[in-house]
Every structure is written in C-alpha cells, then in structure tokens.
C-alpha cells in the first residue's frame, strides 16, 4: 500500500543534502514568508536546517535533542526530540519508528504522497513529492489552513554525511533556553 | 536625550519626509521581532499589515510554524494563538499580554514602525531621519538603521527600551501599497 511504498522509498535514503526554498502562505494564499536555506538529513533522526535568508536561524536534531539557534536574540532553545515528533510530520522524513508512522495514514495523490493524521484527519496534512528516491518538494497544511511549502534543489542522497554534523556547540555569550 | 539645535535645512528635509509618512495608509512589513526581558528572550518572524486604522500581525515560529495571528480594527479584536481564540473589543495590548505573555505596544507601533515619533523629543541622524525619540510613556525608541524603499527611507531596525526590557524589530522587507 502507499504507506509501505513511501516508507520503503524513504528507507533507501540513508542521508541527503539539498537547498530549499520555503514559502509560507496564509489561508487565503497570500505569501507570509519566503526563506532559503540548506537542509541535511541522516536517518534515523538526525536533521540540520540552516536558514540563510532572510535570517540565519539554525535547527539541529541528533535524534534525542533539538537545538534551535536564533542569532537575532543570541539564544539557543533546547528541546527533547521525542516530544517534538508528534508536533510535526517533518520528523517523519527522518524516522522509521513504527510509533511515529502509526499516527499517519498515507495515500497517493497527484502532488505525491499525502499523509494525514489517523486520529484527527483535518489536523495538519503533509505532502511529499518523492519519486525514484529523490525528494523534490514537501509541504505542510496546518489546521488553520496556513500552507508551508518547501521546494528542494541540488538534492544529493547517500553521500555518507558525518553524524558529527548533527550536534550544536553553544557559542560563548549565547543564552540557553533549556525547555527539556 | 540632549537637544542640540537642528540645522534648518535638515529640519525641513525631515519635515517633508514626515508629511510623506503621515500620508502612508496601506503598507506591510516582514521581519523578525524579539522581546528580551531579564528572565526570558523570545523571537518570532513577524508580518505586519496596516490598512488605515486596521492592522494585522502574524507571528511565525521556527520553520514557519504558525504561532499567532492578530487582527484589530477600532472596536474589534481577533486573536488566534495555537488553540486559544479571542474575539471581542478588549484592549489589544492587554489581551495579547494575557494570552501570550508578549507585551507589544500595538497602539503605538503603526507610527513607530514607519519612523514617526509621537513626541517632539527626537534626534535626527545624518540622513535626516529620526535616530531616537522618547515616547509619551517615557520609553526610548531608537532607529539604528534605515533602508531605501522606492523613494522613501524607512526603518530597518527598531529598538524599544521598556521598563521590563527590550523590544527589538529587524525589518527584512517593506511593501508600500498606497498608489
């Protein structure tokens, strides 16, 4: 079925890097934010989002801990990765845990695979355009109707990314907001 | 702040710009907003849309996650913050503070964001724009940098010093919708 097909395609990707262009649209389709950055992923659980424009926020997860560094306020927020899994389907890109996947039903649609929450279908919905092991785009439609679209370019998979990439050294002088 | 005598041509350049700002009616900005207080720092991406007296403020969290949307027109306020909803005629600043802990001077921001001081206690920078002023509530509002927007020069960074801490705004993009 569509879910096992998607999980199989994803499991063929041990790691990938890509540049992304992110567009956030409000419920009536007007653009709220346009951002660009670099995304790296190492399964299971390791994710690296370096935004470069308009701001240089950084999000890193090593699978246990998530660091969200915001240079604008010179602060890093530290969160527990497991608790974040339920908040965003994006984490599904990097995890193969049945416990995470059980929360979603998967069907194929013209925009690629459509994932929606089993318990509450009109909660956030998630599309991923994944063909022949290449992720071209993914997007999240929040319950409010806000749409968050990511277009990927220069997608390269299975290049052997070093896992040391996915930890964050707190620069001196940066305030720590530990939310765990 | 000390009141050096302002050269007359600078004042007239500023007065001319001030009149232009007073006519601005429909504009939008996108940027970063941060509240920095003794015990906590919070930041978000902000989209502020102004249409006459109507304003909409959207705050986005990491990766564009929706954090808050606020719409205000005189006598009507709507706030959505996660699961919380408010709709009514409360004072917007108080309601926002109660719902989110964010203290944002919503009534003053439409003028401050475009660089209009609300008292005569202001200083001009070398571009003949306001470098800082003391607001009616005795806060210091500073404009460390400006940016060119068409033939206007508008704030790029705004720092508001309040008794509780600092409100910092860095504007990445302006859009003036008045034709």
XYZ file of C-alpha atoms in Angstrom:
359
model
C 0.000 0.000 0.000
C 1.005 3.654 -0.257
C 2.415 3.796 3.298
C 4.756 0.836 2.911
C 5.791 2.102 -0.529
C 6.656 5.521 0.938
C 8.484 4.045 3.918
C 10.447 1.775 1.611
C 11.461 4.658 -0.667
C 12.465 6.722 2.362
C 14.457 3.877 3.918
C 16.502 3.771 0.700
C 17.720 7.253 1.595
C 20.240 6.932 4.447
C 21.206 10.610 4.137
C 20.634 13.574 1.879
C 21.574 17.241 1.447
C 19.607 19.812 -0.514
C 18.998 23.535 -0.795
C 15.446 24.577 -0.015
C 13.198 27.473 -0.842
C 10.388 27.793 1.676
C 7.176 29.695 1.034
C 4.571 30.211 3.782
C 1.073 31.115 2.564
C -1.822 32.148 4.753
C -5.266 30.580 4.466
C -6.222 32.837 1.518
C -2.991 32.110 -0.293
C -1.114 35.360 0.267
C 2.592 34.923 0.962
C 3.687 35.466 4.548
C 7.305 34.398 4.352
C 9.875 33.419 1.748
C 13.043 31.818 3.050
C 16.020 29.933 1.691
C 18.475 27.568 3.323
C 20.250 24.271 3.391
C 18.812 21.003 4.676
C 20.794 17.932 5.658
C 19.348 14.695 6.967
C 20.844 11.471 8.264
C 18.423 8.712 9.143
C 17.380 7.899 11.718
C 16.543 11.113 13.451
C 19.347 13.494 12.502
C 18.315 16.760 10.849
C 20.119 20.040 10.088
C 18.201 23.148 8.838
C 20.451 26.157 8.211
C 18.336 29.070 7.008
C 20.371 31.663 5.116
C 17.768 34.239 4.108
C 16.130 36.413 5.287
C 17.604 35.356 8.658
C 20.208 32.791 9.698
C 18.237 30.652 12.157
C 19.577 27.136 12.670
C 17.785 23.959 13.780
C 19.723 20.779 14.513
C 18.455 17.448 15.851
C 20.616 14.457 16.724
C 17.534 12.329 17.310
C 17.436 12.930 21.069
C 17.907 16.681 21.369
C 16.798 19.559 19.191
C 18.754 22.857 19.217
C 17.062 25.974 17.799
C 19.620 28.760 17.498
C 18.358 32.275 16.824
C 21.289 34.673 16.305
C 18.884 37.646 16.365
C 18.405 37.230 20.115
C 21.669 35.318 20.694
C 19.786 32.393 22.214
C 19.647 28.651 21.691
C 16.486 26.807 22.744
C 16.978 23.109 23.591
C 14.072 20.704 23.244
C 13.505 16.975 23.587
C 13.352 15.434 20.112
C 10.899 12.687 21.069
C 8.276 15.163 22.281
C 8.603 17.103 19.028
C 7.790 14.074 16.872
C 4.075 14.443 17.364
C 4.106 18.139 16.558
C 5.378 17.982 13.003
C 5.150 15.418 10.248
C 8.536 16.734 9.046
C 10.116 14.438 11.580
C 8.701 11.507 9.568
C 11.288 12.270 6.927
C 13.966 11.173 9.330
C 12.410 8.435 11.434
C 11.437 4.864 10.677
C 9.844 4.228 14.081
C 6.521 2.434 13.773
C 5.240 4.512 16.707
C 5.594 7.692 14.612
C 4.284 6.198 11.369
C 1.253 4.625 13.078
C -0.092 8.142 13.676
C -0.440 8.761 9.917
C -2.397 7.306 7.035
C -0.852 7.604 3.574
C -2.434 7.840 0.126
C -1.014 8.753 -3.239
C -2.160 11.990 -4.863
C -1.001 13.941 -7.880
C 1.230 16.049 -5.587
C 2.913 12.861 -4.344
C 2.188 11.070 -1.118
C -0.447 12.643 1.120
C -0.119 11.954 4.837
C -2.856 12.835 7.287
C -3.226 12.127 10.953
C -5.213 8.962 11.711
C -6.694 10.300 14.932
C -7.710 13.680 13.508
C -7.645 13.795 9.670
C -8.229 17.535 9.394
C -5.276 18.210 11.662
C -2.049 19.101 9.822
C -1.693 17.413 6.432
C 1.664 16.674 4.814
C 2.588 16.112 1.163
C 5.861 14.724 -0.020
C 6.842 14.587 -3.693
C 9.265 11.664 -3.669
C 9.995 9.895 -6.970
C 12.709 7.284 -7.620
C 14.436 8.065 -4.325
C 14.545 11.828 -4.973
C 12.645 14.304 -2.782
C 11.553 17.240 -4.953
C 9.239 19.017 -2.506
C 7.210 18.623 0.640
C 4.613 20.798 2.293
C 2.511 21.054 5.423
C -1.024 22.437 5.572
C -1.792 23.409 9.179
C -5.249 23.070 10.678
C -5.751 26.815 10.261
C -5.188 26.464 6.532
C -1.742 28.021 6.618
C 0.408 26.339 3.977
C 4.157 25.783 4.369
C 5.817 24.670 1.090
C 9.444 23.530 0.689
C 10.966 23.163 -2.793
C 14.266 21.248 -2.844
C 17.128 21.722 -5.315
C 20.595 20.175 -5.660
C 19.229 17.064 -3.904
C 22.021 14.562 -3.261
C 21.434 11.366 -1.327
C 23.600 8.666 0.287
C 26.836 10.670 0.180
C 27.857 9.486 3.688
C 27.255 12.571 5.836
C 29.286 12.538 9.082
C 26.964 12.261 12.093
C 29.136 14.773 13.994
C 27.440 17.346 11.748
C 24.269 16.975 13.819
C 25.287 18.450 17.135
C 25.432 22.068 18.209
C 28.288 23.707 20.108
C 26.870 26.612 22.075
C 28.903 29.750 21.219
C 30.129 31.747 24.214
C 27.810 34.555 25.217
C 24.719 32.817 23.826
C 21.852 32.472 26.290
C 20.490 28.946 26.780
C 16.747 28.304 26.963
C 16.567 24.658 28.014
C 12.959 23.511 27.609
C 13.509 19.841 28.325
C 18.449 62.829 25.052
C 20.239 66.127 24.624
C 18.638 68.684 22.353
C 21.333 70.114 20.067
C 19.960 72.821 17.770
C 18.948 71.132 14.454
C 20.264 72.797 11.226
C 17.273 74.358 9.464
C 17.709 72.509 6.140
C 17.879 69.173 7.996
C 14.647 70.018 9.770
C 12.917 70.948 6.544
C 14.111 67.714 4.897
C 12.779 65.808 7.877
C 9.505 67.780 7.948
C 8.968 66.969 4.259
C 9.623 63.267 4.936
C 7.378 63.387 8.000
C 4.482 64.621 5.854
C 5.085 61.782 3.404
C 4.989 59.282 6.285
C 1.737 60.796 7.588
C 0.095 60.024 4.234
C 1.115 56.342 4.290
C -2.088 54.369 4.632
C -1.539 50.847 3.327
C 1.748 49.049 3.889
C 3.178 45.713 5.007
C 6.463 44.682 6.518
C 8.136 41.342 7.129
C 10.860 40.894 9.695
C 11.966 39.494 12.995
C 10.581 40.628 16.364
C 12.132 39.822 19.721
C 11.154 40.503 23.316
C 14.188 40.430 25.577
C 13.499 40.567 29.299
C 15.544 39.732 32.391
C 14.349 36.138 32.595
C 13.368 35.289 29.042
C 14.046 36.013 25.389
C 11.537 35.205 22.683
C 11.682 35.851 18.965
C 9.433 35.196 16.034
C 9.098 36.112 12.402
C 6.529 38.872 12.026
C 4.298 40.025 9.203
C 2.600 43.370 9.978
C -0.085 44.618 7.625
C -1.555 48.101 8.032
C -4.628 49.447 6.240
C -5.627 52.778 7.665
C -6.593 52.049 11.255
C -6.860 48.312 10.591
C -3.858 46.177 11.414
C -2.963 42.504 11.188
C 0.052 40.976 12.912
C 1.102 37.421 12.184
C 3.888 35.721 14.144
C 5.590 32.605 12.791
C 7.737 30.218 14.776
C 10.643 28.028 13.670
C 10.313 26.759 10.073
C 7.281 28.970 9.518
C 5.043 27.216 12.017
C 2.018 29.347 12.755
C 2.357 30.904 16.198
C -0.163 33.734 16.387
C -2.433 35.859 14.272
C -3.987 39.094 15.488
C -6.417 41.336 13.620
C -7.526 44.696 15.012
C -9.815 47.410 13.785
C -11.232 50.033 16.149
C -13.746 48.221 18.355
C -12.951 44.710 17.122
C -10.063 42.427 18.028
C -9.454 38.827 16.905
C -6.535 36.754 18.224
C -5.649 33.151 17.384
C -2.703 31.655 19.276
C -2.450 27.883 18.936
C -5.673 26.512 20.396
C -6.586 29.812 22.065
C -9.082 32.111 20.357
C -10.261 35.582 21.366
C -12.785 37.759 19.609
C -14.229 40.924 21.108
C -13.455 44.542 21.868
C -10.872 44.218 24.615
C -7.779 46.380 24.708
C -5.478 44.599 22.238
C -2.254 45.090 24.208
C -3.793 43.750 27.403
C -5.462 40.794 25.633
C -2.274 39.837 23.801
C -0.299 40.062 27.049
C -2.800 37.854 28.890
C -2.925 35.235 26.142
C 0.737 35.007 25.239
C 2.813 36.942 27.775
C 4.027 39.118 24.876
C 3.882 42.830 25.773
C 3.802 44.666 22.426
C 2.758 48.353 22.188
C 0.206 47.665 19.431
C -1.432 51.112 19.592
C 1.888 52.909 19.077
C 3.604 50.564 16.651
C 1.851 51.671 13.432
C 3.570 55.081 13.759
C 6.821 53.855 15.307
C 7.323 51.168 12.665
C 7.411 53.736 9.843
C 9.664 56.047 11.846
C 7.186 58.636 13.114
C 7.936 59.916 16.640
C 4.934 60.677 18.832
C 6.640 63.500 20.797
C 8.845 66.469 19.860
C 11.712 64.914 21.844
C 13.574 63.378 18.921
C 17.035 63.479 17.348
C 17.796 63.246 13.634
C 20.531 61.134 12.065
C 22.739 62.192 9.125
C 20.016 61.024 6.668
C 17.632 63.451 8.383
C 15.593 60.607 9.746
C 14.752 60.024 13.407
C 17.684 58.371 15.184
C 15.874 58.182 18.530
C 12.994 59.692 20.493
C 11.381 59.478 23.916
C 7.790 58.261 23.691
C 4.775 59.532 25.605
C 5.271 56.692 28.122
C 8.922 57.775 28.550
C 10.374 54.833 26.626
C 13.428 55.297 24.433
C 12.807 54.253 20.815
C 15.962 54.013 18.705
C 16.403 53.534 14.950
C 19.949 52.136 14.470
C 19.469 51.573 10.717
C 17.270 52.517 7.795
C 16.678 51.149 4.283
C 15.665 52.572 0.905
C 12.116 51.644 -0.117
C 11.309 53.198 -3.510
C 11.845 56.914 -2.901
C 11.228 56.534 0.831
C 13.801 55.798 3.532
C 12.154 53.564 6.177
C 13.409 51.888 9.341
C 15.292 48.636 9.047
C 15.911 48.191 12.804
C 13.914 49.489 15.764
C 14.779 49.038 19.440
C 12.213 49.939 22.092
C 13.579 50.174 25.645
C 10.758 49.495 28.093
C 10.869 49.230 31.894
C 10.549 45.430 31.524
C 13.237 45.005 28.873
C 13.664 45.494 25.164
C 11.518 45.028 22.088
C 13.751 44.547 19.034
C 12.444 44.596 15.469
C 14.530 43.953 12.366
C 12.671 44.537 9.114
C 13.695 42.428 6.107
C 11.143 43.706 3.628
C 8.798 46.694 3.228
C 5.867 46.864 0.850
C 4.020 50.147 0.346
C 0.576 49.543 -1.119
C -0.573 53.142 -1.446
C -0.575 54.030 -5.151
